[in-house]
Amino acid sequence: MDFNTILKILNEEIDLKVESSENIEEKKAIEKKEPLRPKRCQHEGCKVKLMLADFACRCSGFYCSQHRFSEAHKCRFDYKGKGLDTLAKQMQAVIGVKVNKI
């Protein structure tokens, strides 16, 4: 085996790895597709068509401009709990060193 054949073999292996990584990226992009949006507002009794101005809620629903707020569509998402979790992660407990009395 000479040097040129070894280079050809290595180049073929690298090309195969690049193609396989591209296929993996394409599969991930397909899996990350946005969920299908409904055509109408998901609030009970509201039949407004959702076009450009639809609003996604954290409770995984899509609502019109009138029902986009959590109070309007009786949202079941726990905003308070989510806020407490994020604050607990962001805030660090700082404990100072006590000063000894003389």
XYZ file of C-alpha atoms in Angstrom, residues 9-94:
86
model
C -9.305 5.466 1.939
C -9.140 8.118 4.655
C -10.914 10.676 2.449
C -13.714 8.214 1.708
C -14.206 7.548 5.433
C -14.300 11.278 6.183
C -16.862 11.838 3.413
C -19.051 9.080 4.847
C -18.857 10.622 8.329
C -19.786 14.056 6.966
C -22.769 12.634 5.073
C -23.976 10.728 8.132
C -23.700 13.847 10.328
C -25.703 15.837 7.754
C -28.401 13.148 7.799
C -28.539 13.321 11.593
C -28.959 17.106 11.478
C -31.774 16.778 8.927
C -33.559 14.221 11.111
C -33.275 16.512 14.137
C -34.709 19.402 12.125
C -37.661 17.251 11.085
C -38.269 16.156 14.695
C -38.194 19.773 15.924
C -41.060 20.800 13.664
C -43.514 23.115 15.306
C -46.749 21.496 16.419
C -49.680 21.954 14.095
C -51.528 25.110 14.949
C -55.290 24.916 15.124
C -57.331 26.999 12.712
C -59.627 28.399 15.390
C -59.273 29.800 18.903
C -59.236 27.070 21.546
C -61.310 29.011 24.067
C -64.699 27.459 24.732
C -67.360 29.145 22.630
C -64.924 31.283 20.617
C -64.859 30.484 16.916
C -62.482 33.177 15.717
C -60.169 32.026 12.926
C -56.492 32.188 13.805
C -54.371 33.666 11.071
C -51.330 35.841 11.656
C -52.371 37.117 15.061
C -52.560 33.898 17.050
C -51.001 33.697 20.491
C -49.418 30.577 21.970
C -49.849 30.117 25.692
C -47.649 28.156 28.078
C -50.539 25.761 28.610
C -49.916 24.645 24.983
C -53.026 26.318 23.611
C -53.454 28.844 20.818
C -55.826 31.746 21.356
C -57.136 34.846 19.610
C -56.265 38.378 20.697
C -59.250 38.542 23.075
C -58.405 35.320 24.929
C -54.599 35.485 24.865
C -54.247 36.450 28.531
C -54.250 33.697 31.151
C -57.209 35.196 33.023
C -59.343 35.250 29.862
C -58.999 31.571 28.975
C -58.677 30.133 32.499
C -55.102 29.000 31.997
C -54.081 25.906 33.922
C -50.331 26.640 33.748
C -48.691 27.231 37.142
C -47.039 30.628 36.610
C -46.313 31.098 40.310
C -44.545 27.761 40.640
C -42.536 28.370 37.471
C -41.478 31.788 38.773
C -40.413 30.341 42.113
C -38.342 27.688 40.352
C -36.535 30.233 38.173
C -35.871 32.499 41.156
C -34.514 29.592 43.173
C -32.119 28.753 40.338
C -31.011 32.363 39.824
C -30.644 33.405 43.461
C -27.578 32.176 45.268
C -27.615 31.620 49.011
C -24.894 33.854 50.464
